[in-house]
Amino acid sequence: MRNKRHVRCAVSTIRLGMCIPSLHTTYSSAVSTIVAWRLGLRMATAYPGVAIDADSVRSAELMHRNELEIGWAIIGLGRSGTTSLAAWLDSHPNLELLSDPEDHFREGSFDYLFRRSHLEHLIRRDELPSAARAGSAGPVRGRRTPLVGIKEPNLLRSSRGRQIMAEMKRTKVLIIFKNWVDWLKSAALFIRPTPCFPRNLARIGEEGNDCSFAFDEAHLFEKVRDLEQKGVARERIKVVHLDTLRAEGPAALRRLGAFLGAGNRSTGSSGSSAGAMPQEGEVAEDEVEFWEELCGLPTELARRLERRRSEALRGCDELLRRSGEPIPESVLRPVPIQQEACQRM
């Protein structure tokens, strides 16, 4: 009896939960009644001395994340124009970006579901925006339903994230990258609390160097190949370059819309009336100092960064070619890093 009283006292302060299969049943009882019955049955077996208040039982329908009606996703490369691209696509009349309204990086879709360290497979259906629920109401007559998309660079960065994209069979993948030197500056100065500067970046791995920086985050070819090996069909992936999008303006937006299924690339009526690609995201405070140090870097350290760039650009021309995208000069014939840095001063 002493043990039973102890169990009752403990359970009275604990919330219990269980998952049960979809309730496709011929019973006419309410779902909550069936859930309460199944919970009571299981608890009677495991803890026969514990009583459950049937009125306290609540049920919610869960869905797997691959059921999400997400038509497109910007999954990288971080610090390469993903925020600007997200804002631009959101301006398209047939595209809609899901994000946290308070997030100025235009991320945070589904309460930051895709950024959590323990990424859930199951999501409460009633907590999703109606536009992202499988089986949600169809379009209003005479009005095209926008294709819903998200922006989450972590999905490209990690193997786990790339596996999630493989599970989301209906989602098309957009990957943007930019001039490697500009990416290096943006990514290195974004590090908190202490940004990394060129001299320390070139000496990564040496004793006494406190700079922690992952150069391989920009190795696109390897990450795209891993996406394909995990099951993402090649025709679902489009790699674009920031220089091209800025140079082409609305024509590039129409081309992206056509790839995503939001309009015909040959007609303006299905495209967007938006202008040039916006410039969003944070501008680093230490840019001038970064370019000055990079411009004056000793020759050997500059060579180390050149090798880093060569590793990152390997295969990028092929990715753009597969995607039907122009290949800019910064990929085909990049300017020497120090020369480019000195021109930015």
Coordinates of C-alpha atoms in Angstrom, one line a residue:
M1 CA 0.0 0.0 0.0
R2 CA 2.8 2.3 0.8
N3 CA 4.2 1.8 -2.7
K4 CA 0.8 2.4 -4.3
R5 CA 0.3 5.6 -2.4
H6 CA 3.7 6.8 -3.5
V7 CA 3.0 6.0 -7.2
R8 CA -0.3 7.9 -7.1
C9 CA 1.4 10.9 -5.6
A10 CA 4.1 10.9 -8.3
V11 CA 1.7 10.4 -11.2
S12 CA -0.5 13.2 -10.1
T13 CA 2.3 15.7 -10.9
I14 CA 3.4 14.1 -14.2
R15 CA 2.0 14.4 -17.7
L16 CA 1.7 11.1 -19.6
G17 CA 1.8 10.7 -23.3
M18 CA 1.6 8.0 -25.9
C19 CA 1.4 7.6 -29.6
I20 CA -1.2 5.3 -31.2
P21 CA -1.8 4.4 -34.9
S22 CA -4.1 6.4 -37.1
L23 CA -7.7 5.7 -35.9
H24 CA -9.2 4.3 -39.1
T25 CA -11.9 2.4 -37.3
T26 CA -15.6 1.4 -37.7
Y27 CA -16.4 2.5 -34.1
S28 CA -18.7 5.4 -33.8
S29 CA -17.1 6.7 -30.6
A30 CA -15.2 10.0 -30.6
V31 CA -11.5 9.9 -31.1
S32 CA -10.8 11.2 -27.6
T33 CA -12.9 8.3 -26.2
I34 CA -10.9 5.7 -28.1
V35 CA -7.7 7.3 -27.1
A36 CA -8.7 7.4 -23.4
W37 CA -9.7 3.7 -23.6
R38 CA -6.4 2.7 -25.2
L39 CA -4.4 4.7 -22.7
G40 CA -6.4 3.2 -19.8
L41 CA -5.8 -0.3 -21.2
R42 CA -2.0 0.2 -21.4
M43 CA -1.8 1.8 -18.0
A44 CA -3.9 -0.9 -16.4
T45 CA -1.3 -3.5 -17.6
A46 CA 1.8 -1.5 -16.7
Y47 CA 0.5 0.3 -13.5
P48 CA -2.6 -1.5 -12.2
G49 CA -2.8 0.7 -9.1
V50 CA -2.9 4.0 -11.0
A51 CA -6.2 5.7 -11.8
I52 CA -6.5 8.0 -14.8
D53 CA -9.0 10.8 -15.0
A54 CA -10.7 10.3 -18.4
D55 CA -11.7 13.9 -18.6
S56 CA -8.0 15.0 -18.5
V57 CA -7.1 13.0 -21.7
R58 CA -6.4 15.1 -24.7
S59 CA -5.6 13.9 -28.2
A60 CA -4.0 15.5 -31.2
E61 CA -3.4 14.2 -34.7
L62 CA 0.2 14.0 -35.7
M63 CA 1.7 14.0 -39.2
H64 CA 5.1 13.0 -40.5
R65 CA 7.2 15.9 -41.8
N66 CA 7.3 14.3 -45.3
E67 CA 3.5 15.1 -45.5
L68 CA 4.2 18.8 -45.3
E69 CA 3.0 20.5 -48.5
I70 CA 6.3 22.4 -49.0
G71 CA 6.8 23.1 -52.6
W72 CA 10.3 24.6 -52.3
A73 CA 13.2 25.1 -49.9
I74 CA 16.2 27.4 -49.9
I75 CA 18.7 25.2 -48.0
G76 CA 22.0 27.1 -48.4
L77 CA 24.6 28.2 -48.8
G78 CA 24.5 30.2 -45.6
R79 CA 25.9 33.8 -45.8
S80 CA 25.5 33.8 -49.6
G81 CA 22.3 35.7 -50.2
T82 CA 19.8 33.2 -48.9
T83 CA 17.8 35.9 -47.1
S84 CA 17.7 38.2 -50.2
L85 CA 16.6 35.2 -52.3
A86 CA 13.9 34.3 -49.8
A87 CA 12.5 37.9 -49.9
W88 CA 12.6 38.0 -53.7
L89 CA 10.8 34.7 -54.1
D90 CA 8.2 35.8 -51.6
S91 CA 7.5 38.8 -53.8
H92 CA 6.4 36.4 -56.6
P93 CA 2.6 36.3 -56.9
N94 CA 2.6 32.5 -57.0
L95 CA 5.1 31.8 -54.3
E96 CA 4.8 32.2 -50.5
L97 CA 7.5 32.0 -47.9
L98 CA 6.8 30.6 -44.4
S99 CA 8.8 32.1 -41.7
D100 CA 8.7 33.6 -38.2
P101 CA 7.5 37.2 -38.6
E102 CA 10.1 38.3 -36.0
D103 CA 13.0 36.6 -37.7
H104 CA 14.8 39.2 -39.9
F105 CA 16.7 36.3 -41.6
R106 CA 13.3 35.1 -42.9
E107 CA 13.7 31.7 -41.2
G108 CA 11.8 30.0 -38.3
S109 CA 9.2 28.1 -40.3
F110 CA 7.2 25.6 -38.2
D111 CA 8.5 27.1 -35.0
Y112 CA 12.1 26.4 -36.1
L113 CA 11.4 22.7 -36.6
F114 CA 14.3 22.2 -39.0
R115 CA 16.8 23.8 -36.7
R116 CA 16.3 21.8 -33.5
S117 CA 19.1 19.6 -32.4
H118 CA 16.7 16.7 -32.0
L119 CA 14.7 16.9 -35.2
E120 CA 11.2 15.6 -34.8
H121 CA 9.6 13.3 -37.3
L122 CA 6.1 13.9 -36.1
I123 CA 4.4 17.3 -36.0
R124 CA 1.0 18.4 -34.6
R125 CA -1.2 18.9 -37.6
D126 CA -3.3 21.6 -35.9
E127 CA -0.3 23.7 -35.3
L128 CA 0.7 24.0 -38.9
P129 CA -0.2 26.8 -41.2
S130 CA -3.2 25.7 -43.3
A131 CA -1.2 26.2 -46.5
A132 CA 1.4 23.6 -45.5
R133 CA -1.0 20.8 -44.5
A134 CA -1.4 17.9 -46.8
G135 CA -5.0 17.7 -47.9
S136 CA -5.8 21.3 -47.0
A137 CA -8.5 23.2 -48.9
G138 CA -7.9 23.7 -52.6
P139 CA -7.6 27.0 -54.4
V140 CA -10.4 29.5 -54.7
R141 CA -11.9 29.6 -58.2
G142 CA -10.1 32.0 -60.5
R143 CA -7.1 32.3 -58.0
R144 CA -3.9 30.3 -58.1
T145 CA -2.8 28.9 -54.7
P146 CA 0.8 30.1 -54.0
L147 CA 3.5 27.4 -53.7
V148 CA 4.6 27.4 -50.1
G149 CA 8.4 27.4 -49.3
I150 CA 10.9 27.7 -46.5
K151 CA 14.4 29.0 -46.0
E152 CA 16.7 26.9 -43.7
P153 CA 20.4 26.8 -44.5
N154 CA 21.0 24.1 -41.8
L155 CA 19.4 21.6 -44.1
L156 CA 22.4 21.7 -46.5
R157 CA 25.0 22.1 -43.8
S158 CA 24.4 18.8 -41.9
S159 CA 24.1 15.2 -43.1
R160 CA 20.9 15.0 -41.0
G161 CA 19.4 17.9 -42.8
R162 CA 20.2 16.5 -46.2
Q163 CA 18.5 13.2 -45.1
I164 CA 15.4 15.2 -44.2
M165 CA 15.3 16.7 -47.7
A166 CA 15.5 13.2 -49.1
E167 CA 12.4 12.3 -47.1
M168 CA 10.4 15.4 -48.4
K169 CA 9.8 13.9 -51.8
R170 CA 7.6 16.8 -53.1
T171 CA 10.0 19.6 -52.2
K172 CA 12.3 21.3 -54.8
V173 CA 15.6 22.4 -53.6
L174 CA 17.3 25.8 -54.2
I175 CA 21.0 26.4 -53.3
I176 CA 22.6 29.8 -53.8
F177 CA 26.3 30.6 -53.6
K178 CA 28.4 33.7 -54.3
N179 CA 31.9 34.8 -55.0
W180 CA 34.0 32.7 -52.6
V181 CA 35.9 35.7 -51.3
D182 CA 32.7 37.5 -50.4
W183 CA 31.4 34.4 -48.7
L184 CA 34.6 34.1 -46.7
K185 CA 34.2 37.6 -45.5
S186 CA 30.5 37.3 -44.6
A187 CA 30.9 33.9 -42.9
A188 CA 34.1 34.8 -41.0
L189 CA 32.8 38.1 -39.7
F190 CA 29.5 36.6 -38.7
I191 CA 31.2 34.4 -36.1
R192 CA 30.3 35.3 -32.5
P193 CA 31.6 36.5 -30.1
T194 CA 34.9 37.0 -31.9
P195 CA 35.0 37.2 -35.7
C196 CA 37.9 35.6 -37.7
F197 CA 40.2 37.7 -39.8
P198 CA 42.3 36.6 -42.8
R199 CA 45.6 36.0 -41.0
N200 CA 44.0 33.6 -38.6
L201 CA 41.8 32.0 -41.3
A202 CA 44.9 31.2 -43.3
R203 CA 46.5 29.6 -40.2
I204 CA 43.6 27.4 -39.1
G205 CA 44.9 24.4 -37.2
E206 CA 48.1 26.1 -35.9
E207 CA 48.8 26.2 -32.2
G208 CA 47.6 29.3 -30.5
N209 CA 45.1 30.2 -33.2
D210 CA 41.7 30.7 -31.6
C211 CA 39.8 31.0 -34.9
S212 CA 37.3 28.2 -35.4
F213 CA 36.0 28.2 -39.0
A214 CA 34.6 25.4 -41.2
F215 CA 35.8 25.9 -44.8
D216 CA 34.1 22.7 -45.9
E217 CA 30.7 24.3 -45.4
A218 CA 31.2 25.9 -48.8
H219 CA 32.1 22.6 -50.5
L220 CA 28.9 22.5 -52.6
F221 CA 29.7 19.7 -55.0
E222 CA 30.2 17.2 -52.2
K223 CA 27.0 18.2 -50.4
V224 CA 24.9 18.1 -53.6
R225 CA 26.4 14.7 -54.4
D226 CA 25.4 13.5 -50.9
L227 CA 21.9 14.9 -51.4
E228 CA 21.6 12.8 -54.6
Q229 CA 23.0 9.7 -52.9
K230 CA 20.5 10.1 -50.1
G231 CA 17.7 10.0 -52.7
V232 CA 17.0 13.6 -53.8
A233 CA 16.5 13.4 -57.6
R234 CA 18.8 15.6 -59.6
E235 CA 15.8 17.3 -61.3
R236 CA 14.6 18.6 -57.9
I237 CA 17.8 20.5 -57.3
K238 CA 18.7 23.9 -58.7
V239 CA 22.0 25.7 -57.9
V240 CA 22.2 29.4 -58.7
H241 CA 24.9 32.1 -58.3
L242 CA 24.2 35.4 -56.7
D243 CA 26.1 37.4 -59.4
T244 CA 23.7 36.0 -62.1
L245 CA 20.6 36.7 -60.1
R246 CA 21.6 40.3 -59.5
A247 CA 22.7 40.8 -63.1
E248 CA 19.6 39.4 -64.7
G249 CA 17.0 40.8 -62.3
P250 CA 13.3 39.9 -63.1
A251 CA 14.3 37.5 -65.9
A252 CA 16.1 35.3 -63.3
L253 CA 13.1 35.4 -61.0
R254 CA 10.8 34.2 -63.7
R255 CA 13.3 31.4 -64.4
L256 CA 13.3 30.3 -60.8
G257 CA 9.5 30.5 -60.7
A258 CA 9.3 28.2 -63.7
F259 CA 11.6 25.7 -62.1
L260 CA 9.5 25.8 -58.9
G261 CA 6.3 25.3 -60.9
A262 CA 5.0 28.9 -60.3
G263 CA 4.8 30.1 -63.8
N264 CA 6.0 29.8 -67.4
R265 CA 9.5 31.2 -68.1
S266 CA 8.4 32.4 -71.5
T267 CA 5.5 34.6 -70.4
G268 CA 5.5 37.6 -68.2
S269 CA 1.9 37.1 -67.0
S270 CA 2.8 34.2 -64.8
G271 CA 5.9 35.8 -63.5
S272 CA 6.5 38.6 -61.0
S273 CA 6.2 42.4 -61.3
A274 CA 9.1 42.6 -58.8
G275 CA 12.2 44.4 -59.7
A276 CA 15.8 43.6 -58.9
M277 CA 16.8 41.2 -56.2
P278 CA 16.7 43.0 -52.8
Q279 CA 19.7 43.1 -50.6
E280 CA 18.8 41.9 -47.1
G281 CA 20.7 40.4 -44.2
E282 CA 23.4 41.8 -41.9
V283 CA 26.3 43.9 -43.1
A284 CA 29.4 43.3 -41.0
E285 CA 30.9 46.2 -39.1
D286 CA 34.5 45.1 -39.7
E287 CA 34.5 44.8 -43.5
V288 CA 37.1 47.5 -44.2
E289 CA 39.5 46.0 -41.6
F290 CA 38.9 42.6 -43.2
W291 CA 39.7 43.7 -46.7
E292 CA 42.8 45.6 -45.5
E293 CA 44.2 42.6 -43.7
L294 CA 43.5 40.3 -46.7
C295 CA 45.1 42.8 -49.1
G296 CA 48.3 42.9 -47.1
L297 CA 48.5 39.2 -46.3
P298 CA 51.9 37.6 -46.6
T299 CA 52.3 35.6 -49.9
E300 CA 52.4 32.1 -48.2
L301 CA 49.2 32.8 -46.2
A302 CA 47.5 34.1 -49.3
R303 CA 48.4 30.9 -51.1
R304 CA 46.8 28.8 -48.4
L305 CA 43.5 30.7 -48.9
E306 CA 43.8 30.3 -52.7
R307 CA 44.0 26.5 -52.1
R308 CA 40.9 26.7 -49.9
R309 CA 39.1 28.5 -52.6
S310 CA 40.1 26.0 -55.3
E311 CA 38.7 23.2 -53.1
A312 CA 35.4 25.0 -52.6
L313 CA 34.9 25.8 -56.3
R314 CA 35.7 22.3 -57.5
G315 CA 32.6 21.0 -59.4
C316 CA 30.6 24.2 -59.0
D317 CA 30.7 24.9 -62.7
E318 CA 29.2 21.5 -63.3
L319 CA 26.4 22.1 -60.8
L320 CA 25.5 25.4 -62.5
R321 CA 25.6 23.7 -65.9
R322 CA 23.3 20.9 -64.7
S323 CA 20.9 23.6 -63.4
G324 CA 20.8 25.4 -66.7
E325 CA 22.4 28.5 -65.1
P326 CA 25.1 30.8 -66.5
I327 CA 28.6 30.3 -65.0
P328 CA 30.0 33.7 -63.8
E329 CA 33.6 34.8 -64.1
S330 CA 34.1 34.4 -60.4
V331 CA 33.7 30.7 -60.9
L332 CA 35.4 30.2 -64.2
R333 CA 38.4 32.6 -63.8
P334 CA 38.5 33.9 -60.3
V335 CA 40.6 37.0 -59.7
P336 CA 43.6 36.4 -57.3
I337 CA 42.3 36.8 -53.7
Q338 CA 44.7 39.6 -52.7
Q339 CA 44.0 41.6 -55.8
E340 CA 40.3 41.3 -55.3
A341 CA 40.6 42.4 -51.6
C342 CA 42.7 45.4 -52.5
Q343 CA 40.1 46.5 -55.1
R344 CA 37.4 46.5 -52.3
M345 CA 39.3 48.9 -50.1

